[in-house]
CSV table of C-alpha atoms in Angstrom, one decimal:
chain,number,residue,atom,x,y,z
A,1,UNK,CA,-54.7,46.4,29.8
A,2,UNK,CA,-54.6,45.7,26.4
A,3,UNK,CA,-57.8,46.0,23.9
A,4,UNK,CA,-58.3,43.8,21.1
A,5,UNK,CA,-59.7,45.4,18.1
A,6,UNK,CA,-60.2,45.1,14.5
A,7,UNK,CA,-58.7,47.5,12.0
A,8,UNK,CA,-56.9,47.9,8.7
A,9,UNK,CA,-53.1,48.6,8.9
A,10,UNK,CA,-54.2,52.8,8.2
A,11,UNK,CA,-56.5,52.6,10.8
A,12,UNK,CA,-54.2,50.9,13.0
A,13,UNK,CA,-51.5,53.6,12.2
A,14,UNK,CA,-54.0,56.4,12.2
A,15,UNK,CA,-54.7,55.0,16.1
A,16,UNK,CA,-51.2,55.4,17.0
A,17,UNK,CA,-51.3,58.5,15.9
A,18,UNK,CA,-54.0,59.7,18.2
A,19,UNK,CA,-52.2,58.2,21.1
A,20,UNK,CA,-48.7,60.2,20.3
A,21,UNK,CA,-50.8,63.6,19.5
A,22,UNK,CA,-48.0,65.0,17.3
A,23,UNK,CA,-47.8,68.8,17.2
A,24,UNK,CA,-47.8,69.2,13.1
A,25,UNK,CA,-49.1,67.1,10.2
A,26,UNK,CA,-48.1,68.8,6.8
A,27,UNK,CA,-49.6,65.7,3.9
A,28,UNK,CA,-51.1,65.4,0.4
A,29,UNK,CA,-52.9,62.8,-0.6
A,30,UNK,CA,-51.6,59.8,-2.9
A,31,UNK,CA,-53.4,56.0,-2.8
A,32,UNK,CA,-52.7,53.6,-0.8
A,33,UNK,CA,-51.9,55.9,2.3
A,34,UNK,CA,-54.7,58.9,1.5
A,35,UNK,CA,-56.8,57.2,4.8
A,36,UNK,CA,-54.0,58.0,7.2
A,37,UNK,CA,-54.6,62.0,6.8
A,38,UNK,CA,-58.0,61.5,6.3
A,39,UNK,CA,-58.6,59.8,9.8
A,40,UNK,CA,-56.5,62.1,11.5
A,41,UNK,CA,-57.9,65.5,10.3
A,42,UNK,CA,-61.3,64.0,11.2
A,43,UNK,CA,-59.8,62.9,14.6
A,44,UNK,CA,-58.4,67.1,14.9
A,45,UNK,CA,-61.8,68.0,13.5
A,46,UNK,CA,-63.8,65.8,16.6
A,47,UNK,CA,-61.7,67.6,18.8
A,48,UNK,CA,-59.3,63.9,20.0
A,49,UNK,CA,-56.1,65.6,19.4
A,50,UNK,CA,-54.7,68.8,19.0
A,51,UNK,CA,-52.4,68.4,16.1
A,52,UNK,CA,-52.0,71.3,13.9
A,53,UNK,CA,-52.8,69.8,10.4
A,54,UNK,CA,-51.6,71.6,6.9
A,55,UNK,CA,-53.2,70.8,3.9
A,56,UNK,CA,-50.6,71.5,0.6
A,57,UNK,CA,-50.2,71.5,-2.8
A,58,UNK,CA,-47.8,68.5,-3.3
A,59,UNK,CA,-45.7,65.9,-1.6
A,60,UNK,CA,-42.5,68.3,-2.1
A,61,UNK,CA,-44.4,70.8,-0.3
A,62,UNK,CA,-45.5,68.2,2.6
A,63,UNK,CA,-41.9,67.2,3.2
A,64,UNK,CA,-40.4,70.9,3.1
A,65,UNK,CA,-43.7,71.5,5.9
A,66,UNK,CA,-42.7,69.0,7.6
A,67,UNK,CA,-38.9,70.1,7.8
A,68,UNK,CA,-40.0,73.8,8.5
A,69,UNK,CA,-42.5,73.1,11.6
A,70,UNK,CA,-39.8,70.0,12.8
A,71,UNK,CA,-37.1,72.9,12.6
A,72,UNK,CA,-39.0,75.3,14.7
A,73,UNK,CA,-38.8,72.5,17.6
A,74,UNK,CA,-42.2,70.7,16.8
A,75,UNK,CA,-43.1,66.8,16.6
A,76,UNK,CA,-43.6,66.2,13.4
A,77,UNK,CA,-45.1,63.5,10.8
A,78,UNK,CA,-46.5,63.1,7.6
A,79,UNK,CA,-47.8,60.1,5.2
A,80,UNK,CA,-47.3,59.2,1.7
A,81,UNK,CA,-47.0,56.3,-0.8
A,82,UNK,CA,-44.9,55.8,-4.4
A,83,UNK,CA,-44.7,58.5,-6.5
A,84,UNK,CA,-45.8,61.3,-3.7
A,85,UNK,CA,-42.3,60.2,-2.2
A,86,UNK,CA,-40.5,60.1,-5.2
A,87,UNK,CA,-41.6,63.8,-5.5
A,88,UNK,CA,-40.3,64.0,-2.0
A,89,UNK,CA,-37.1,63.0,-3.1
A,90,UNK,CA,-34.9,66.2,-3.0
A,91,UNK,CA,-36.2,67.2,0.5
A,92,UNK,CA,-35.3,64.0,1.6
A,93,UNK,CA,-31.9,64.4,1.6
A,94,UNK,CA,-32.5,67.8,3.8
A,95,UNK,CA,-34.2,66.4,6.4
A,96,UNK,CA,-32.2,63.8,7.3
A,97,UNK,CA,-29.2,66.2,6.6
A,98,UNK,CA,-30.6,68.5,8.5
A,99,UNK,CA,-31.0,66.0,11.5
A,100,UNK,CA,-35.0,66.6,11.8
A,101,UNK,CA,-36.7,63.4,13.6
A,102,UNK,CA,-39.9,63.5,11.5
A,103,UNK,CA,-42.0,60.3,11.5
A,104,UNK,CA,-43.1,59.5,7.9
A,105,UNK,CA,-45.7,56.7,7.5
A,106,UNK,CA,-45.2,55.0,4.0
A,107,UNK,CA,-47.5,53.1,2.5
A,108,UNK,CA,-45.5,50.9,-0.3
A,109,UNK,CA,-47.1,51.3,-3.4
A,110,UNK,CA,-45.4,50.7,-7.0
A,111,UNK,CA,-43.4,53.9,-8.5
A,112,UNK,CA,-44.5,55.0,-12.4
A,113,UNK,CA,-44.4,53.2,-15.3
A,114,UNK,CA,-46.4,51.7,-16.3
A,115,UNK,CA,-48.8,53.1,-13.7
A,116,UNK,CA,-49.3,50.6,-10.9
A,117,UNK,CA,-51.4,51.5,-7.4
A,118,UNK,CA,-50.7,48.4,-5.7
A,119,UNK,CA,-47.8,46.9,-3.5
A,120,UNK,CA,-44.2,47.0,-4.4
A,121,UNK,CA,-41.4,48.3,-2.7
A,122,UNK,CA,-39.4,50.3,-5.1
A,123,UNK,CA,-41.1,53.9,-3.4
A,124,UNK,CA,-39.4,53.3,0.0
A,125,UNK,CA,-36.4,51.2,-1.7
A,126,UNK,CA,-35.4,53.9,-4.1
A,127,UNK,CA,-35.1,56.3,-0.8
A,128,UNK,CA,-32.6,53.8,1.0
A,129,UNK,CA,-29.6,56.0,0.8
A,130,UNK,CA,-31.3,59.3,1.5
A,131,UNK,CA,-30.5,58.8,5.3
A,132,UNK,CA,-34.0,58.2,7.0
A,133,UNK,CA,-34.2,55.3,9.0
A,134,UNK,CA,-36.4,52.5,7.6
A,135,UNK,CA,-38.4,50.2,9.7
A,136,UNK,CA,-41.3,47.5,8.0
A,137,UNK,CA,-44.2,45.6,9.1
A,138,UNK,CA,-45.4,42.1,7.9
A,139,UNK,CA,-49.1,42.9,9.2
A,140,UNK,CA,-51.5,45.5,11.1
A,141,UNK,CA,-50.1,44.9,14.8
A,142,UNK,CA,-46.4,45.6,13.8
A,143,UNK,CA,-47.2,49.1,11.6
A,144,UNK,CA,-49.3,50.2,15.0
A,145,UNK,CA,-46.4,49.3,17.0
A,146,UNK,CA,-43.7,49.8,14.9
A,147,UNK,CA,-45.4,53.8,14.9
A,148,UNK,CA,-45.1,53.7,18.8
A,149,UNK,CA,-41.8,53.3,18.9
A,150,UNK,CA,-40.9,55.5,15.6
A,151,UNK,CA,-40.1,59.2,18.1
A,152,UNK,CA,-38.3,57.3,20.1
A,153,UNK,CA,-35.9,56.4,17.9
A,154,UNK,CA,-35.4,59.3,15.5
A,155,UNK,CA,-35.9,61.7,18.7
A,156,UNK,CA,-33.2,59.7,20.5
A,157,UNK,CA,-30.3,62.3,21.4
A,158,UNK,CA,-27.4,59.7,19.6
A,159,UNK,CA,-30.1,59.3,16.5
A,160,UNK,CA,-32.0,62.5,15.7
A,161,UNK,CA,-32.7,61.3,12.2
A,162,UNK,CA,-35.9,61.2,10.3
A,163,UNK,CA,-37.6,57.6,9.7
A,164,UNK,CA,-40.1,56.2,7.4
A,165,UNK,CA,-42.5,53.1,9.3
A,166,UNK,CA,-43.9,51.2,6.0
A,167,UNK,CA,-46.2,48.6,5.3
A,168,UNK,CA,-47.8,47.0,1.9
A,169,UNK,CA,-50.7,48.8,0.3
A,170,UNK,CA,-53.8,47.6,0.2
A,171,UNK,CA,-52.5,44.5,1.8
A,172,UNK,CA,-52.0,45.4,4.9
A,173,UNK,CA,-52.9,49.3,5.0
A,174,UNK,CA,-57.1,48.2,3.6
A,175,UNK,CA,-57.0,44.3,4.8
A,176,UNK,CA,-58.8,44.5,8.7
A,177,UNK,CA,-56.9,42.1,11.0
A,178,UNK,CA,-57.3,41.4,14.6
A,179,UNK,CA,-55.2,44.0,16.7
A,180,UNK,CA,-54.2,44.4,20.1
A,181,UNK,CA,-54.0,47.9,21.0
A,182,UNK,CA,-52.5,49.5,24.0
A,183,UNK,CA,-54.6,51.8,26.9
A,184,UNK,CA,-53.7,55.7,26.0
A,185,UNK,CA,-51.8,56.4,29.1
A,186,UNK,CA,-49.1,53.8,28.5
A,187,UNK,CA,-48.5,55.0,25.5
A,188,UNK,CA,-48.3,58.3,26.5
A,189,UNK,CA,-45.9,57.6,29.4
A,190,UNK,CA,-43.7,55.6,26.7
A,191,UNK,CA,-43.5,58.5,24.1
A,192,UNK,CA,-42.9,61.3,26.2
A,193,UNK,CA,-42.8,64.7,25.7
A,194,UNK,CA,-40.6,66.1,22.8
A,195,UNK,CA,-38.1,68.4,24.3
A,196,UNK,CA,-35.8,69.2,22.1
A,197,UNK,CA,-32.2,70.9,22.9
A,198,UNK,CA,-32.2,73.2,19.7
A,199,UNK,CA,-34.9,74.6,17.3
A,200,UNK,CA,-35.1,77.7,16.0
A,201,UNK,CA,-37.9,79.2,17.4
A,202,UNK,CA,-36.3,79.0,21.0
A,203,UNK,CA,-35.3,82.8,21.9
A,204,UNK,CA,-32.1,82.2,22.9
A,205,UNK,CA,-31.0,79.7,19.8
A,206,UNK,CA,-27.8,80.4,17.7
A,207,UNK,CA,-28.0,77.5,16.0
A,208,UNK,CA,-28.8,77.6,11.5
A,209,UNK,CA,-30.5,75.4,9.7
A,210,UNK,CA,-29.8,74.4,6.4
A,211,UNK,CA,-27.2,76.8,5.5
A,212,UNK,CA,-24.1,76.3,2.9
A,213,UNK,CA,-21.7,74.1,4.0
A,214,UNK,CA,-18.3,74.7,2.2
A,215,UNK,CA,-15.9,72.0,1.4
A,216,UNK,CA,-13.1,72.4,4.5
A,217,UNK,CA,-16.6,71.6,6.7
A,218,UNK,CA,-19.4,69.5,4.5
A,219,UNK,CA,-17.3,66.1,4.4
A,220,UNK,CA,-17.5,66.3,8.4
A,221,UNK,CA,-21.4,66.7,8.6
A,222,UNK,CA,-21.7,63.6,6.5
A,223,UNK,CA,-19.7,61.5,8.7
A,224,UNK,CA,-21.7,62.8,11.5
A,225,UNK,CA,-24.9,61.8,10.1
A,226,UNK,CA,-23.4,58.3,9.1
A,227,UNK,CA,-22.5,57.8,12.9
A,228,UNK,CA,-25.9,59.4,13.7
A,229,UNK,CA,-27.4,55.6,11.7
A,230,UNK,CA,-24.8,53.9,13.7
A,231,UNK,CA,-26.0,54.8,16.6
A,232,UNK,CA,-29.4,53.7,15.5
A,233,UNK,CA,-28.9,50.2,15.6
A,234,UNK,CA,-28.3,50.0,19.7
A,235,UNK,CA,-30.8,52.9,19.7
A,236,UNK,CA,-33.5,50.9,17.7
A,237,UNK,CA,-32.7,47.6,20.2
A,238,UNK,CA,-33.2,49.5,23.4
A,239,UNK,CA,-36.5,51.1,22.4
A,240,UNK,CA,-37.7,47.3,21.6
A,241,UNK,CA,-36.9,45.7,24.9
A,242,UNK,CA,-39.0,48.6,26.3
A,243,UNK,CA,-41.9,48.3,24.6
A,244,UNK,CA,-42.2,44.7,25.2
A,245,UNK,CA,-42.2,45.8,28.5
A,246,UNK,CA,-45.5,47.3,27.9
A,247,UNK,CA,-47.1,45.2,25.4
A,248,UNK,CA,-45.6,41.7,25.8
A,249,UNK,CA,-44.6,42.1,22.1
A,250,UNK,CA,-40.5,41.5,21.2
A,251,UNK,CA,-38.8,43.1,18.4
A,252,UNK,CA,-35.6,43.4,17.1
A,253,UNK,CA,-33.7,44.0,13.7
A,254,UNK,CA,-35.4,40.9,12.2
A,255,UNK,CA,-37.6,37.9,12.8
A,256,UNK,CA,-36.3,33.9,12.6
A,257,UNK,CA,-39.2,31.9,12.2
A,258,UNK,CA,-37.7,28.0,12.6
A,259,UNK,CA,-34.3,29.3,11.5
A,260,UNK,CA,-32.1,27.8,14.1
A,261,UNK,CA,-32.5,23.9,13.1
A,262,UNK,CA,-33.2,25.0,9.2
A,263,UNK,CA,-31.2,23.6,6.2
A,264,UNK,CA,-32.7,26.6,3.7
A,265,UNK,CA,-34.1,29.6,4.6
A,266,UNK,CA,-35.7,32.5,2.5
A,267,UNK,CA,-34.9,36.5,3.5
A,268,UNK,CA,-37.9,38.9,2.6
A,269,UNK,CA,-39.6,42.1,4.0
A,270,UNK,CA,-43.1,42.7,4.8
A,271,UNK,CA,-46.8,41.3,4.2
A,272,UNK,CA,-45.2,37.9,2.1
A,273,UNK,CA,-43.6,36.9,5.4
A,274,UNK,CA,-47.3,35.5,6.4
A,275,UNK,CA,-47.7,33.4,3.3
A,276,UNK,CA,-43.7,32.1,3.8
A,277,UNK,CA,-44.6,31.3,7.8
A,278,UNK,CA,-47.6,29.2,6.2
A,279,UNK,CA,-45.6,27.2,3.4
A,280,UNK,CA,-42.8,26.7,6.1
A,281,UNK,CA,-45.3,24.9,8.7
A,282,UNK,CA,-46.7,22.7,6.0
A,283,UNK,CA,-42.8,21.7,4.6
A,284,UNK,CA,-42.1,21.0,8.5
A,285,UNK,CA,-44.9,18.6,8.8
A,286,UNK,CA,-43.3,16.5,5.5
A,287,UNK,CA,-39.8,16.9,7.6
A,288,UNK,CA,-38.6,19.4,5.6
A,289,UNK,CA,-36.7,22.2,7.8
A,290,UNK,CA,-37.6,25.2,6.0
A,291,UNK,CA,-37.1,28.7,7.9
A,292,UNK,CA,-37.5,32.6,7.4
A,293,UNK,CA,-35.8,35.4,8.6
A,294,UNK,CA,-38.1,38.4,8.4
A,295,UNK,CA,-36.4,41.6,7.9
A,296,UNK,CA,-37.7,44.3,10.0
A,297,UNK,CA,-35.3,47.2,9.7
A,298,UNK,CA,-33.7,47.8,6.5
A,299,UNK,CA,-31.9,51.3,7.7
A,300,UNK,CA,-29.4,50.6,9.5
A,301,UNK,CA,-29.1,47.3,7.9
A,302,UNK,CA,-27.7,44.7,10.1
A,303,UNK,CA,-25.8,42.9,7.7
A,304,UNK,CA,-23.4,41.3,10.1
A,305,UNK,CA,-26.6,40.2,12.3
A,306,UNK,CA,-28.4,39.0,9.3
A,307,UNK,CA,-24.9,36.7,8.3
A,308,UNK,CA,-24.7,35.5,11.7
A,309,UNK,CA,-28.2,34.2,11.5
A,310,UNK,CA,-27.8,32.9,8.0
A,311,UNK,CA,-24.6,30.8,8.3
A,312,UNK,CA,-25.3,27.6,9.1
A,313,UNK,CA,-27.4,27.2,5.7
A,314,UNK,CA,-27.3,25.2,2.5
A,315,UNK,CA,-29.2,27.6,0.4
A,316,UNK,CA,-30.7,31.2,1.0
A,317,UNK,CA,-33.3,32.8,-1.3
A,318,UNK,CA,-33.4,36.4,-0.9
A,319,UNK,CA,-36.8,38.0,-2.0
A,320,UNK,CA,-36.7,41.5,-3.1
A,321,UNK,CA,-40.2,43.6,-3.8
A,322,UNK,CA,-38.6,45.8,-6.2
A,323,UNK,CA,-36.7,45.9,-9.3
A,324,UNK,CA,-33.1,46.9,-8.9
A,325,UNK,CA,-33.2,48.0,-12.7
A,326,UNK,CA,-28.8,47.3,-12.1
A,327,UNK,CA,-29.7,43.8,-14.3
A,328,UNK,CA,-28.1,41.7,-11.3
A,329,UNK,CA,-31.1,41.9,-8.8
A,330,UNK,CA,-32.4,43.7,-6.1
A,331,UNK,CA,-31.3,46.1,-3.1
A,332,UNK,CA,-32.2,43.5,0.0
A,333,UNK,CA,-30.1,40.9,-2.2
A,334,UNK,CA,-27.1,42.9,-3.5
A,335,UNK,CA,-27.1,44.0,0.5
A,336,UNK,CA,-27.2,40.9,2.1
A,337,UNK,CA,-25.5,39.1,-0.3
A,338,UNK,CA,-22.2,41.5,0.4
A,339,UNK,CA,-22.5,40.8,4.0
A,340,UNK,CA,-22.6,37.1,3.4
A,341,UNK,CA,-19.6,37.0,1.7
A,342,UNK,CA,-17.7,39.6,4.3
A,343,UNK,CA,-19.0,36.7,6.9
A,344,UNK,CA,-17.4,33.7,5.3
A,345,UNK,CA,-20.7,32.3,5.1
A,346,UNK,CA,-21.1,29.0,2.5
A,347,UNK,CA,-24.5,29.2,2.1
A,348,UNK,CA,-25.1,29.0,-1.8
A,349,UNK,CA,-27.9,32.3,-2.2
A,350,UNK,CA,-29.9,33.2,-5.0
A,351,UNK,CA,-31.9,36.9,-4.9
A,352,UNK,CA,-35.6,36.5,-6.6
A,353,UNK,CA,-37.9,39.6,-7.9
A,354,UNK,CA,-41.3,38.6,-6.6
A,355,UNK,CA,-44.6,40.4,-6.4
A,356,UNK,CA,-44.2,43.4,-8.4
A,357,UNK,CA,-46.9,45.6,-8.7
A,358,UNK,CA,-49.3,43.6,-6.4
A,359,UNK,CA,-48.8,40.2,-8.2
A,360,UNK,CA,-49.6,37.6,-5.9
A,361,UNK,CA,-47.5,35.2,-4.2
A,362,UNK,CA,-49.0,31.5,-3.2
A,363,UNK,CA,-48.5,29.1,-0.1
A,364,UNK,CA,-47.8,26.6,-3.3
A,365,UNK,CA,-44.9,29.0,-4.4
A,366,UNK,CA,-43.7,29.5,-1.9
A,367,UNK,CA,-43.1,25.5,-1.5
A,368,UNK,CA,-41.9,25.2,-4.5
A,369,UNK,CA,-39.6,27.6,-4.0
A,370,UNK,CA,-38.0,25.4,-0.8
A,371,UNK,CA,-37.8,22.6,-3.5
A,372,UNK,CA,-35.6,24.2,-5.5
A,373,UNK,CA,-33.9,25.5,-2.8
A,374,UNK,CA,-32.7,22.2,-2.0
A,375,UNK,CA,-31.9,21.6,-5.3
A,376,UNK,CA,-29.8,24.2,-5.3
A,377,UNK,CA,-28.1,22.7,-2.3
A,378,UNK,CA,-26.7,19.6,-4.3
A,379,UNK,CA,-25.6,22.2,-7.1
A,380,UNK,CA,-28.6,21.8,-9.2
A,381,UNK,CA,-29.6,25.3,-10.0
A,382,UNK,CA,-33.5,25.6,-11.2
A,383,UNK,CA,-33.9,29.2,-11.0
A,384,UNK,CA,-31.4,30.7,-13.9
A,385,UNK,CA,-29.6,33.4,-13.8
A,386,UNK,CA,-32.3,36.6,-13.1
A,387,UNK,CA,-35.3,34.4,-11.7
A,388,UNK,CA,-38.6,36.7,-11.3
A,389,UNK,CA,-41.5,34.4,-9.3
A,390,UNK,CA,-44.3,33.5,-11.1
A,391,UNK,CA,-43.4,36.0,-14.3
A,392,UNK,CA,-45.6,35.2,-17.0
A,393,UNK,CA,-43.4,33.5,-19.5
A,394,UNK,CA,-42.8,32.0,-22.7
A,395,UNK,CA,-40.5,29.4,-21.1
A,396,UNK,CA,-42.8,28.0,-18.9
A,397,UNK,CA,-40.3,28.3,-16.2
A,398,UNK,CA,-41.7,28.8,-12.8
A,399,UNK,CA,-38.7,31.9,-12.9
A,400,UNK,CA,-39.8,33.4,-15.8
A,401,UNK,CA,-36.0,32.6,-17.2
A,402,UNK,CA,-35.3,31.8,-20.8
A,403,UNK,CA,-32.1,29.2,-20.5
């Protein structure tokens, strides 16, 4: 049976956690994700699980832990937010190199400067191409089960890649939200044991990890771990239809919230997909057939799902939570955007910057934004050429750009 509860989206992570009992959990702390350490070493400390926990001197040192103890043939996670990942960065690259399947929980904070502690995507962004699978959450219930599911994913014997489950700090990782959490046993029974065919503690194991790989071999490796993300996608689909098995809950690559029958749509990630859901029911009761897809896994990115979905448009805004500093727009836009045009698709798109550094984003925006949207539609085109929403201004511009 289910149990409803009440928890922030740490707490609700933390939770999961307890139910999986991983073996090791190397982690520093850094705001907004510090809580998920602290609840689990007091959980170790109370005697709930049995999880080895290492306290270290940095984020580079958590990751490089975390690679060592996942090497050795132990289930492995740690946490972090912004600039403890960026610190992260060059052992990044080895885990997922190294075909490790740690869980990382990342709380989405702003990187430095100026110095920022509240929601943005540009930590987990900036780490797109380092070869971890990257899975987010719009509230509480989807970072618990998107955690559920993490192991059997990255553990998955066509996978065995590391993956990051993130959420927006503060919130989602401090807000409390209703929950519905799942009895221990199921959970248990859905994780499974970690048995893993090679690690280097195993008596018997010829296998290296981590050595130099020379030019006749290092191209090959890469290619393997590309398939490795490939794999992924049917991987990540499979594990879904599962647990809905147990918890009634569906997921896939992405949510469409009154897509089907809608003339514009906007694309985001995460925690603002609430406050879109909101502004889309109040457009539909004007007649108005506003819709949302809600990305849910960036890496892989299911660019040819997301076109499919998309096609039928008249105009697409696609919201990115991070600057991509390129002076075009942002990653989720220059991505999609690519795959739009490989589709054929005639939907006129414009990518917006939007809630950068924990600036908030209204219903009434939101609304607005589906207004010019339309505009857009009839070649009318009310956002400029880099449009940031609701960037203070000198234009008075509801983009913040200076035509």
């Amino acid at each position: 049976m289910a149990v409803k509860e009440r928890m922030s989206g740490n707490e609700a992570v933390a939770y999961a956690i307890r139910q999986i009992n991983p073996d090791v959990m190397p982690a520093f702390p850094i705001t907004p994700s510090t809580e998920i350490p602290q609840f689990v070493s007091s959980m170790i400390a109370n005697g709930e699980i049995d999880t080895e926990f290492i306290p270290v001197e940095s984020e580079h040192s958590s990751m490089s832990a975390a690679i060592g103890s996942s090497a050795a043939g132990a289930r492995t996670l740690t946490a972090t937010s912004a600039c403890g990942l960026a610190l992260m960065w060059e052992v990044l690259y080895v885990a997922a190199s190294n075909r490790l399947p740690i869980m990382m929980e990342v709380v989405n904070r702003a990187l430095s400067g100026p110095i920022n502690i509240n929601a943005e995507h540009s930590d987990s962004m900036g780490a797109r191409d380092s070869g971890w699978i990257q899975i987010y959450a719009e509230n509480n219930q989807e970072a618990y089960d998107n955690t559920l599911q993490a192991y059997r994913i990255a553990e998955h014997k066509d996978v065995k890649l590391p993956i990051m489950i993130c959420q927006d700090g503060f919130i989602t990782s401090h807000a409390v939200e209703n929950i519905m959490l799942l009895e221990d046993e199921p959970v248990k029974k859905f994780v499974g044991a970690y048995e893993p065919e090679h690690y280097l503690l195993r008596e018997d194991e010829t296998m290296a990890v981590g050595p130099y790989a020379v030019s006749c071999y290092c191209m090959e490796a890469k290619r393997a771990q590309a398939q490795a993300m490939r794999n992924a996608r049917q991987v990540i689909l499979d594990v879904a239809k599962e647990f809905e098995e147990i918890s009634g809950r569906k997921y896939g690559f992405f949510e469409e919230y009154k897509l089907e029958d809608a003339d514009f749509a906007i694309v985001a990630i995460g925690s603002v997909c609430g406050t879109i859901k909101d502004a889309i029911d109040r457009l539909r009761e004007q007649g108005i057939r506003a819709g949302l897809l809600k990305v849910r896994v960036f890496r892989p990115f299911p660019g040819e799902e997301m076109a499919e979905a998309l096609k039928h448009l008249k105009a697409v805004a696609i919201m990115d939570r991070c600057e991509g500093y390129n002076a075009t727009g942002g990653p989720l836009g220059a991505e999609l955007t690519a795959a739009l045009y490989r589709a054929q698709a005639s939907a006129k798109t414009v990518n917006i910057i939007y809630g950068l550094s924990g600036r908030d984003v209204k219903v009434s925006d939101i609304e607005k934004l589906y207004e010019d949207l339309a505009e857009l539609a009839q070649g009318n085109n009310l956002f400029g050429e880099y449009p940031y929403l609701g960037l203070r201004n000198r234009s008075g511009d509801n983009y913040g750009a200076d035509r």
